[in-house]
Amino acid sequence: MWLPCGCASKYVATSLSRGVFGSFLHFLGRRRCNTAAFMPEAAGFAGVSGRSALQEFSVSHSESFWAAVARQRLSWISPFHTVQDCDLSRGKIKWFEGGKLNVSVNCLDRHMHTCPERVALIWERDEPGSEVKVTYRQLLEMTCRVGNLLKRRGVKRGDCVTIYMPPCPLAVASMLACARIGAAHNVVFAGFSAEALAERIRDAQSSTVITVNQGVRGGKIIELKKTVDTAVHSCPTVQQVFVAMRTENPVVMTPRDIAMEEEMLKEDVVCEPAVMDSEDVLFLLYTSGSTGKPKGLVHTQAGYLLYAALTHRYVFSYHDGDVFGCVADIGWITGHSYSVYGPLANGGTTVLFESTPVYPDPGRYWETVQRLKINQFYGAPTAIRLLLKYGDQWVHKYDRSTLKTLGSVGEPINTEAWEWYHRVVGDGRCPVVDTWWQTETGGICIAPRPSDPDAEIVPGMAMRPFFGIKPVLMDTEGKVVTSNNASGALCIAQPWPGMARTIHNNHQRFTETYCQPYPGYFFTGDGAYRSKEGYYQITGRLDDVINVSGHRIGTAEIEDVVNQCSAVAESAVIGFSHNIKGQGVYAFVVLKKGVEVQDVDLSRQLNDMVSKKIAKYACLDCIQFVQRLPKTRSGKIMRRVLRKVVEHEWSELGDLSTLDDPATVQEIIQGHRDLLRKQKPK
């Protein structure tokens, strides 16, 4: 694996930073804080005093707010002339038109003026105590070498490079190198199967893939290069694969493969940054939808970077010198926004976590906090629930006095896990920010902070909208719910800079999914409850998407795989409550007539297929073999009924009059009871 040698970069950005952080940004712990000290741009907002007033201003005077923040916090090559040109009803979203900039300059070069030797990345490798620190000077050098290599090998502005790597400095440099030369990147989670990877490569039309020989996670070797080899067999667009060496183990190299570190040594440490328009594509990131085909969400340059930086700074109260510990993989939007772009745009120090919460033991997170002196820790509820079960002793074993803020991301956190996180991990002194957002939103939209310093935080609630965010609840008739103590479909009433612009090569699907269900509003696909105080609590997905350990996966995607089994006639997949993972995967499977196979053998076969074609996290926790599925007379599977069965809400099945044969439901309930007697969900 490429490790920086420390030689200085010769390139210094011509666009001076206006200072993302300074002494004037230091948090003032008073109820009615000096608003301009909290956010310097607020000095120009007439009559705004206090953080709640600042949030109101950011919504009611959206253009003034975002224009001021964008001018202050991004380094522009040319200024923008139009703050926004958006029409949610048509899915038209444009921010900061006319503006020109380079994202890598904003993340790297401008910090060379003030803190070239500051640590940018701490690579927390799988082996405890073997961390690698990379300064801004070193990361800029690495990025420039990769950028020059990509250009020499024919990667052009507007191309899309697929990156299939674990969290490591070279993965970050590859992302930033794409941004530097004007190419888009498509980072694919390194736990995805060859088929899932191939599907994303084909859709992105990538001719270049970057990977490593092997991954290392939880003490195990993962054959990533072999996965890529299998994937590219069905990807005719792929012309070259760059292979970096994470381990010392040699791998078979084909004519299309390029030894990445060897070639990087031939490159200069200066790479002229491309001049990019605000709305040029920065990256694609694929997320599961309610259909079987993953959708490649498109994020663009200026708006995304600004929103990631602002949310990182204010939700977590990040300050100069802090060490930010986001333990998400870079293959997810959380890793993009809060391991890479947000912290680096702010000149921060960010952790890249390669391992697992329980390797080599359940104290790994907290040992890492102690050793790296982490100040903000951002992780998933599924990991918190897992560690809770191992007991408090693994937490108390380590010094966590550096922690100032604890964050939760990926799914709603239950009250028990929240209270353990706050009381045991944070010693009752660290605010817990339960953040709600999505790949589509680009950054955090609802969270307890920022707010007045002594404002209450309610366990298990995301609570307050971020600056510029105006959430609304919609009823079943498509009308806005105006009262509190009410539930509905969660929508956002006006655009914000960080939101996705489209789905790659399928804008119609984008508008149909997000803009047409409630015209004039952005539909999130989630349900929410608004308390009498006006706080928001996310209640879960409204579409056929399961959230497994913070990973979204469409039920149709799993069903497609299950139905490919020669013994299966049809299937229905739903999510169910799981103590550790938040949601588990429950499959109802109908076998073809005359098939004779042992349940245990077929269950193993189906999970092998899901693991191979999607990923291990999508495997089926429970499989119930049934004679038939509950369907309407038109043939639609009633998944609502199946969810009620699995959640044991048998007295709340609702109207079954539309079913072709209501007796089917009783058969399934009895089969579910029989299954529970034989086995318990994992």
XYZ file of C-alpha atoms in Angstrom:
682
model
C 0.000 0.000 0.000
C 1.320 3.432 -0.979
C 2.550 5.290 2.070
C 3.556 8.956 1.697
C 7.242 9.766 1.891
C 6.760 13.282 3.215
C 8.225 15.272 0.323
C 6.594 18.644 -0.187
C 4.177 19.404 -2.975
C 5.263 22.169 -5.315
C 1.708 23.212 -6.099
C 0.041 25.875 -3.982
C -3.521 26.879 -4.764
C -3.945 30.393 -6.070
C -7.344 30.697 -4.463
C -6.771 31.658 -0.847
C -8.968 30.139 1.795
C -10.935 32.667 3.760
C -10.360 30.539 6.822
C -12.833 27.772 7.444
C -12.013 27.884 11.101
C -10.616 30.582 13.308
C -10.664 31.752 16.872
C -13.931 33.587 16.229
C -15.606 30.198 15.623
C -14.873 28.921 19.099
C -18.032 27.763 20.789
C -19.418 30.185 23.370
C -21.346 28.236 25.970
C -24.157 30.630 26.753
C -27.909 30.241 26.307
C -28.153 33.216 23.940
C -24.786 32.866 22.299
C -23.252 35.523 20.131
C -24.690 34.335 16.820
C -21.900 35.849 14.738
C -19.306 34.062 16.852
C -21.147 30.803 16.283
C -21.530 31.446 12.536
C -19.607 34.471 11.212
C -21.868 34.855 8.183
C -24.766 35.645 10.528
C -23.283 39.102 11.130
C -24.854 40.043 7.793
C -28.293 38.636 8.634
C -30.304 41.549 10.041
C -32.145 40.872 13.275
C -30.957 37.280 13.699
C -30.071 36.476 17.300
C -29.814 32.927 18.599
C -29.606 29.607 16.865
C -33.317 28.975 16.499
C -33.650 32.376 14.804
C -30.721 31.467 12.571
C -32.476 28.260 11.518
C -35.679 30.169 10.776
C -33.740 32.712 8.711
C -31.994 29.936 6.774
C -35.402 28.628 5.675
C -37.281 31.906 5.136
C -34.309 33.635 3.445
C -32.771 30.559 1.889
C -30.919 32.299 -0.939
C -29.344 34.922 1.337
C -28.240 32.274 3.805
C -26.691 29.872 1.300
C -25.066 32.642 -0.744
C -23.294 34.015 2.319
C -22.176 30.592 3.524
C -20.969 29.532 0.068
C -18.904 32.695 -0.414
C -17.311 32.324 3.011
C -16.606 28.590 3.150
C -15.605 27.587 -0.355
C -12.653 28.817 -2.400
C -13.911 29.871 -5.813
C -11.965 30.237 -9.040
C -14.876 32.287 -10.416
C -17.830 33.496 -8.320
C -21.361 32.220 -8.897
C -23.990 34.547 -10.352
C -27.156 32.617 -9.418
C -27.674 31.117 -5.952
C -30.325 28.596 -6.979
C -32.546 27.652 -9.885
C -34.771 24.848 -8.610
C -38.188 23.412 -9.354
C -38.889 20.342 -7.234
C -42.038 19.489 -9.168
C -39.853 18.785 -12.235
C -36.790 17.521 -10.401
C -34.776 20.552 -11.530
C -32.054 21.351 -8.998
C -29.207 23.783 -9.664
C -27.118 25.678 -7.136
C -24.393 28.313 -7.492
C -24.542 28.503 -11.278
C -21.709 30.392 -12.905
C -19.374 29.454 -10.072
C -16.172 27.596 -10.872
C -14.014 25.703 -8.385
C -12.144 22.479 -7.773
C -13.186 20.220 -4.914
C -9.699 18.789 -4.318
C -8.301 22.320 -3.992
C -10.951 23.034 -1.362
C -10.070 19.834 0.506
C -6.273 19.993 0.198
C -4.437 22.901 -1.438
C -6.004 25.720 0.531
C -4.959 24.119 3.817
C -1.341 24.167 2.624
C -1.317 27.881 3.427
C -2.083 27.407 7.099
C -1.456 23.825 8.197
C 0.562 21.749 5.688
C 1.850 19.412 8.403
C -1.494 18.931 10.098
C -2.661 15.310 10.037
C -5.438 14.940 7.480
C -6.034 11.186 7.713
C -5.462 8.625 10.429
C -5.702 5.207 8.829
C -6.836 2.891 11.612
C -5.762 -0.366 10.055
C -7.224 -3.741 10.937
C -4.257 -4.552 13.185
C -4.677 -2.525 16.420
C -1.876 -0.074 17.068
C -0.630 -0.015 13.479
C -2.280 3.263 12.491
C -0.782 5.425 9.749
C -0.990 9.228 9.805
C -1.039 11.263 6.598
C -0.567 15.045 6.578
C -2.253 17.461 4.207
C 1.044 17.901 2.355
C 1.396 14.140 1.914
C -2.230 13.623 0.889
C -1.933 16.372 -1.730
C 1.194 14.721 -3.130
C -0.500 11.325 -3.259
C -3.591 12.828 -4.910
C -1.523 14.604 -7.556
C 0.411 11.457 -8.403
C -2.825 9.482 -8.828
C -4.353 12.300 -10.870
C -1.372 12.406 -13.210
C -1.404 8.613 -13.522
C -5.081 8.578 -14.438
C -4.554 11.290 -17.053
C -1.528 9.504 -18.530
C -3.629 6.340 -18.856
C -6.379 8.159 -20.727
C -8.920 9.099 -18.048
C -10.589 12.326 -19.158
C -12.841 14.970 -17.708
C -16.368 13.575 -17.500
C -15.275 9.912 -17.296
C -16.417 7.832 -14.328
C -13.841 5.783 -12.398
C -15.082 2.881 -10.251
C -13.240 2.459 -6.936
C -13.527 -0.897 -5.129
C -11.276 -0.482 -2.100
C -11.422 -0.702 1.691
C -10.991 2.489 3.736
C -7.369 3.585 3.251
C -5.441 6.735 2.302
C -5.018 5.631 -1.313
C -8.777 5.217 -1.673
C -9.268 8.800 -0.463
C -6.482 10.022 -2.766
C -8.176 8.212 -5.660
C -11.481 9.963 -4.928
C -9.771 13.341 -4.701
C -7.672 12.642 -7.804
C -10.835 12.067 -9.803
C -12.186 15.371 -8.500
C -8.880 17.068 -9.335
C -8.867 16.065 -13.009
C -12.618 16.444 -13.550
C -13.577 12.770 -13.585
C -16.453 11.417 -11.491
C -15.930 8.544 -9.068
C -18.158 5.602 -8.296
C -17.069 4.045 -5.000
C -18.508 0.559 -4.508
C -18.562 -0.956 -1.010
C -15.818 -3.592 -0.895
C -18.220 -6.114 0.630
C -20.365 -6.299 -2.493
C -20.264 -9.427 -4.616
C -18.761 -9.636 -8.102
C -22.216 -9.493 -9.700
C -23.264 -6.440 -7.691
C -19.963 -4.748 -8.545
C -20.337 -5.595 -12.231
C -23.847 -4.163 -12.347
C -22.589 -0.857 -10.933
C -19.577 -0.749 -13.276
C -21.809 -1.323 -16.292
C -24.371 1.273 -15.280
C -21.647 3.860 -14.603
C -19.984 2.917 -17.925
C -16.558 2.902 -16.285
C -13.510 2.078 -18.370
C -11.217 2.295 -15.317
C -11.396 0.421 -12.003
C -9.156 0.948 -8.964
C -8.817 -1.833 -6.386
C -6.353 -3.579 -4.051
C -4.858 -7.058 -4.171
C -6.606 -8.079 -0.947
C -8.598 -6.527 1.846
C -8.020 -7.162 5.553
C -10.946 -7.008 7.960
C -11.497 -8.613 11.318
C -8.264 -10.586 10.975
C -9.420 -12.139 7.710
C -8.091 -11.771 4.178
C -10.668 -10.730 1.566
C -9.845 -11.453 -2.067
C -10.898 -8.154 -3.616
C -8.788 -8.485 -6.777
C -10.399 -11.857 -7.522
C -13.821 -10.264 -7.103
C -12.878 -7.550 -9.578
C -11.513 -10.145 -12.025
C -14.843 -11.968 -11.951
C -16.824 -8.733 -12.260
C -15.002 -7.286 -15.259
C -15.613 -10.435 -17.326
C -19.130 -9.089 -17.837
C -18.071 -5.434 -18.180
C -16.972 -4.785 -21.784
C -16.309 -1.098 -21.076
C -13.466 -1.838 -18.625
C -10.077 -1.291 -20.266
C -7.792 -1.082 -17.239
C -7.682 -2.056 -13.560
C -5.252 -0.341 -11.196
C -4.181 -2.718 -8.424
C -2.662 -1.389 -5.188
C -1.027 -3.694 -2.637
C -2.788 -3.753 0.737
C -0.962 -6.957 1.700
C 2.353 -8.420 0.542
C 0.657 -11.408 -1.084
C 1.087 -11.495 -4.882
C -1.988 -11.830 -7.088
C -2.415 -12.905 -10.681
C -2.121 -9.879 -12.991
C -3.786 -9.834 -16.420
C -2.838 -7.614 -19.397
C -5.476 -5.082 -18.312
C -4.049 -4.821 -14.773
C -1.645 -2.061 -13.728
C 0.571 -2.091 -10.616
C -0.609 1.179 -9.108
C 2.209 2.069 -6.700
C 4.912 1.351 -9.287
C 3.255 3.651 -11.789
C 2.609 6.392 -9.202
C 6.367 6.633 -8.571
C 6.807 7.768 -12.174
C 4.451 10.700 -11.733
C 5.059 14.305 -10.745
C 3.761 15.622 -7.420
C 2.120 18.547 -9.212
C -1.221 18.064 -10.950
C -3.013 21.111 -12.285
C -6.593 21.113 -10.958
C -9.402 21.199 -13.502
C -11.724 24.192 -13.452
C -15.135 22.708 -12.726
C -18.622 24.207 -12.891
C -20.659 24.075 -9.700
C -23.101 21.600 -11.242
C -20.573 19.257 -12.848
C -20.828 15.683 -11.521
C -18.589 14.948 -8.524
C -19.597 11.319 -7.933
C -22.146 8.573 -8.419
C -23.200 6.432 -5.477
C -25.514 3.472 -5.885
C -28.264 2.788 -3.397
C -31.030 0.215 -3.332
C -34.517 1.113 -4.383
C -37.876 -0.632 -4.227
C -37.229 -2.163 -7.653
C -34.522 -4.742 -8.278
C -32.108 -2.332 -9.978
C -29.855 -0.152 -7.762
C -29.991 3.537 -8.623
C -26.879 5.616 -9.227
C -27.519 8.877 -7.411
C -25.629 11.868 -8.791
C -23.997 14.472 -6.535
C -22.371 17.578 -7.914
C -19.453 19.789 -6.941
C -20.154 22.951 -4.968
C -23.497 22.267 -3.314
C -22.536 18.833 -2.034
C -19.162 19.960 -0.670
C -20.633 23.005 1.060
C -23.400 20.987 2.713
C -21.047 18.210 3.851
C -18.661 20.767 5.357
C -21.360 22.795 7.100
C -23.130 19.795 8.641
C -19.805 18.304 9.775
C -18.872 21.549 11.478
C -22.161 22.327 13.217
C -23.906 19.014 13.949
C -20.800 17.662 15.694
C -19.415 20.991 16.957
C -16.117 20.230 15.227
C -13.227 22.607 15.961
C -9.666 23.032 14.826
C -7.437 20.325 16.284
C -10.228 17.831 16.931
C -9.927 14.224 15.746
C -13.120 13.105 14.016
C -13.857 9.382 14.190
C -16.445 8.275 11.640
C -16.259 4.476 11.483
C -18.410 4.094 8.350
C -16.970 2.513 5.222
C -16.091 4.869 2.367
C -18.398 2.796 0.147
C -21.425 4.438 1.773
C -22.566 8.063 1.712
C -21.630 8.421 5.407
C -18.027 7.639 4.535
C -18.108 10.064 1.604
C -19.546 12.977 3.584
C -18.095 12.455 7.071
C -14.891 10.479 6.583
C -13.705 12.331 3.480
C -15.298 15.458 2.054
C -16.772 17.204 5.113
C -13.744 16.871 7.414
C -11.174 17.615 4.695
C -13.056 20.684 3.447
C -12.941 21.927 7.042
C -9.204 21.271 7.375
C -9.923 18.563 9.930
C -8.287 15.332 11.021
C -10.411 12.327 10.078
C -10.143 8.615 10.905
C -10.422 5.851 8.290
C -11.525 2.712 10.127
C -10.648 -0.550 8.364
C -11.637 -3.093 11.037
C -14.782 -4.235 12.873
C -16.280 -3.283 16.265
C -15.334 -6.655 17.786
C -11.834 -7.281 16.426
C -9.757 -8.379 18.203
C -12.321 -7.969 20.999
C -15.443 -5.902 21.805
C -13.294 -3.070 23.154
C -11.888 -2.154 19.728
C -13.833 1.095 19.255
C -12.982 2.392 22.711
C -9.334 1.324 22.558
C -9.160 3.270 19.291
C -10.763 6.299 20.940
C -8.138 6.183 23.691
C -5.147 5.653 21.399
C -6.118 8.204 18.722
C -7.672 10.666 21.196
C -10.894 10.872 19.200
C -13.163 13.826 20.020
C -16.255 13.059 17.939
C -17.339 9.451 17.413
C -19.881 8.624 14.685
C -21.184 5.067 14.338
C -24.218 2.918 13.588
C -26.938 1.798 16.037
C -26.442 -1.821 14.978
C -22.859 -1.694 16.304
C -23.974 0.018 19.497
C -26.619 -2.663 20.108
C -24.051 -5.368 19.467
C -21.509 -3.902 21.899
C -24.148 -3.262 24.552
C -24.665 -7.012 24.828
C -20.985 -7.575 25.670
C -21.337 -5.463 28.814
C -19.936 -2.231 30.211
C -16.508 -3.627 31.130
C -15.210 -3.386 27.564
C -16.000 0.325 27.569
C -14.729 1.099 31.084
C -11.428 -0.569 30.265
C -10.381 2.441 28.154
C -10.005 6.191 28.665
C -12.682 8.044 26.713
C -12.153 11.469 28.268
C -11.331 13.038 24.879
C -14.846 12.367 23.571
C -17.023 15.472 23.225
C -19.844 14.351 20.901
C -21.334 10.944 20.073
C -23.180 10.423 16.803
C -25.557 7.799 15.457
C -26.220 7.158 11.765
C -27.860 4.740 9.339
C -31.138 3.919 11.059
C -33.203 5.069 14.029
C -31.544 4.223 17.351
C -33.700 2.569 19.995
C -33.956 4.139 23.447
C -32.038 1.380 25.268
C -29.055 1.677 22.929
C -29.189 5.491 23.055
C -29.142 5.546 26.839
C -26.257 3.046 27.034
C -24.306 5.054 24.458
C -24.877 8.251 26.438
C -24.442 6.879 29.956
C -21.685 4.293 29.514
C -19.704 5.377 26.453
C -20.102 9.106 26.985
C -20.125 9.020 30.808
C -23.328 11.075 30.675
C -21.449 14.191 29.571
C -21.389 13.872 25.744
C -24.434 14.893 23.701
C -25.698 12.077 21.483
C -26.694 13.324 18.033
C -29.064 10.852 16.389
C -28.796 11.976 12.773
C -31.343 11.424 10.016
C -30.334 11.679 6.378
C -29.918 9.560 3.245
C -27.684 9.010 0.235
C -30.166 11.246 -1.569
C -29.781 14.168 0.855
C -25.971 14.299 0.716
C -25.658 15.221 4.373
C -27.457 15.376 7.701
C -30.939 16.937 7.517
C -32.390 16.367 11.002
C -30.368 16.099 14.227
C -30.496 17.365 17.839
C -27.614 19.763 17.157
C -26.920 22.546 16.344
C -29.167 24.104 18.951
C -28.775 26.299 22.002
C -26.140 24.765 24.318
C -28.580 23.633 27.001
C -31.421 22.676 24.660
C -32.878 19.276 25.482
C -32.023 16.103 23.596
C -34.696 13.410 23.607
C -33.417 9.807 23.377
C -34.147 8.124 20.067
C -35.269 11.262 18.242
C -33.527 13.095 15.414
C -35.432 16.167 16.597
C -34.434 19.387 14.808
C -33.994 20.307 11.125
C -30.572 21.563 10.044
C -30.045 24.996 8.530
C -31.980 25.400 5.291
C -34.069 22.259 5.843
C -37.864 22.542 6.064
C -39.401 19.137 6.862
C -43.137 18.547 6.480
C -45.446 15.608 7.130
C -47.984 14.578 4.502
C -51.192 12.659 5.142
C -52.616 9.828 3.034
C -54.482 12.343 0.849
C -51.301 14.238 0.013
C -52.050 17.201 2.260
C -49.613 18.839 4.668
C -50.138 17.850 8.306
C -50.043 21.140 10.212
C -50.568 19.862 13.750
C -48.015 18.467 16.169
C -48.318 15.101 17.909
C -48.943 13.654 14.451
C -47.428 11.226 11.962
C -47.106 11.159 8.193
C -44.857 10.745 5.195
C -41.678 12.778 5.669
C -41.021 15.277 2.896
C -38.760 18.314 2.575
C -40.497 21.442 1.385
C -37.660 23.268 -0.335
C -34.378 22.378 -2.024
C -30.984 22.519 -0.328
C -27.476 22.477 -1.849
C -26.457 18.957 -0.776
C -29.318 17.043 -2.365
C -28.803 14.579 -5.218
C -29.508 16.020 -8.663
C -30.696 12.964 -10.553
C -30.313 9.226 -11.060
C -27.571 8.438 -13.550
C -29.091 7.959 -17.004
C -32.620 7.883 -15.587
C -33.976 11.281 -14.582
C -37.523 9.999 -15.052
C -36.969 7.488 -12.254
C -35.597 10.304 -10.083
C -38.681 12.468 -10.542
C -41.066 9.526 -10.164
C -39.377 8.397 -6.940
C -38.738 11.695 -5.182
C -40.730 14.491 -6.818
C -44.020 13.116 -8.105
C -45.467 11.354 -5.018
C -46.041 14.802 -3.430
C -45.635 17.443 -6.177
C -43.568 20.413 -5.067
C -41.962 18.453 -2.233
C -39.009 16.076 -1.970
C -40.337 12.693 -0.776
C -37.862 10.872 1.448
C -39.575 7.466 1.480
C -39.574 7.542 5.296
C -42.385 7.982 7.767
C -41.995 10.300 10.746
C -43.720 11.417 13.929
C -43.709 15.039 15.106
C -44.066 15.449 18.859
C -46.130 18.106 20.581
C -42.894 20.088 20.982
C -42.289 19.919 17.238
C -39.455 17.372 17.363
C -39.119 14.746 14.630
C -38.774 11.007 15.143
C -38.194 8.718 12.157
C -40.541 5.724 12.186
C -39.119 3.738 9.235
C -39.369 3.139 5.515
C -42.664 3.496 3.696
C -41.513 1.625 0.580
C -40.188 -1.876 0.062
C -36.684 -1.165 1.311
C -35.084 -2.932 4.293
C -32.462 -1.260 6.472
C -30.065 -4.005 7.615
C -27.338 -2.758 9.952
C -27.638 0.651 8.325
C -27.400 -0.777 4.784
C -30.440 -0.189 2.565
C -31.431 -3.086 0.359
C -34.515 -3.367 -1.815
C -36.754 -6.362 -1.184
C -37.147 -6.766 -4.949
C -33.373 -7.093 -5.310
C -33.306 -10.021 -2.850
C -36.413 -11.606 -4.359
C -34.815 -11.509 -7.800
C -31.943 -13.626 -6.500
C -34.128 -16.062 -4.531
C -36.375 -16.574 -7.543
C -33.380 -17.590 -9.668
C -33.115 -20.819 -7.660
C -34.386 -23.688 -9.808
C -36.481 -25.034 -6.916
C -38.277 -21.737 -6.221
C -41.555 -20.742 -7.861
C -41.843 -17.324 -6.216
C -40.952 -15.483 -3.042
C -41.747 -12.450 -0.922
C -39.128 -10.743 1.220
C -39.848 -8.346 4.085
C -37.951 -6.754 6.924
C -38.592 -7.634 10.554
C -37.424 -6.239 13.884
C -33.986 -7.566 14.810
C -32.370 -6.945 18.188
C -28.903 -6.363 16.754
C -29.277 -5.343 13.120
C -32.359 -3.153 13.483
C -34.034 -5.068 10.677
C -33.512 -8.629 9.577
C -34.468 -10.279 6.287
C -37.429 -12.670 6.310
C -38.273 -14.644 3.162
C -41.511 -16.450 2.347
C -40.663 -19.009 -0.337
C -43.010 -21.042 -2.537
C -41.393 -24.131 -4.098
C -42.167 -25.494 -7.521
C -44.500 -28.465 -7.743
C -42.812 -31.822 -7.235
C -39.631 -30.363 -5.727
C -38.273 -32.547 -2.961
C -35.445 -30.936 -1.053
C -34.453 -30.657 2.590
C -35.303 -27.267 4.059
C -31.857 -26.886 5.593
C -30.086 -27.643 2.294
C -32.246 -25.238 0.308
C -31.859 -22.533 2.964
C -28.094 -22.837 2.686
C -28.282 -22.701 -1.099
C -30.477 -19.588 -1.093
C -28.173 -17.749 1.298
C -25.137 -18.717 -0.761
C -26.856 -17.213 -3.804
C -27.756 -13.973 -1.989
C -24.220 -13.660 -0.623
C -22.705 -14.193 -4.057
C -25.023 -11.957 -6.048
C -25.574 -9.116 -3.553
C -23.580 -9.211 -0.305
C -23.355 -11.177 2.924
C -25.267 -8.549 4.897
C -28.313 -9.196 2.654
C -28.532 -12.886 3.622
C -31.841 -14.289 4.823
C -32.234 -14.462 8.599
C -35.432 -16.501 8.400
C -36.867 -18.581 5.553
C -40.438 -19.828 5.765
C -41.505 -22.275 3.061
C -45.188 -21.771 2.206
C -47.707 -23.319 -0.199
C -48.822 -19.927 -1.516
C -48.515 -16.201 -0.882
C -51.347 -13.824 0.086
C -52.314 -11.990 -3.102
C -54.997 -9.626 -4.251
C -57.270 -10.689 -7.070
C -55.041 -8.713 -9.415
C -52.049 -10.791 -8.309
C -50.274 -8.258 -6.064
C -48.508 -9.819 -3.073
C -49.821 -8.317 0.177
C -46.532 -7.625 1.942
C -48.373 -5.517 4.491
C -50.069 -8.670 5.733
C -46.797 -10.621 5.793
C -45.192 -7.900 7.930
C -48.065 -8.110 10.420
C -47.644 -11.882 10.627
C -43.931 -11.704 11.333
C -44.342 -8.902 13.882
C -47.086 -10.997 15.595
C -49.722 -8.323 15.040
C -52.247 -10.987 14.122
C -55.215 -9.056 15.447
C -54.282 -6.034 13.290
C -54.205 -7.638 9.844
C -56.687 -5.089 8.528
C -59.030 -5.514 5.593
C -58.450 -8.881 3.895
C -61.414 -8.627 1.572
C -59.231 -7.858 -1.428
C -57.314 -11.137 -1.043
C -57.912 -13.834 -3.585
C -58.143 -16.373 -0.741
C -58.067 -15.051 2.851
C -57.418 -18.599 4.140
C -53.849 -18.206 2.894
C -53.116 -15.880 5.808
C -54.082 -18.430 8.442
C -51.877 -21.030 6.742
C -48.937 -18.622 6.904
C -49.584 -17.723 10.548
C -49.606 -21.409 11.486
C -46.435 -22.006 9.480
C -44.778 -19.066 11.237
C -45.688 -20.520 14.635
C -44.252 -23.869 13.602
C -41.057 -22.196 12.459
C -40.678 -20.369 15.779
C -40.907 -23.650 17.619
C -38.082 -25.086 15.505
C -35.741 -22.119 15.444
C -35.368 -18.588 16.654
C -34.226 -15.743 14.366
C -30.484 -15.171 14.484
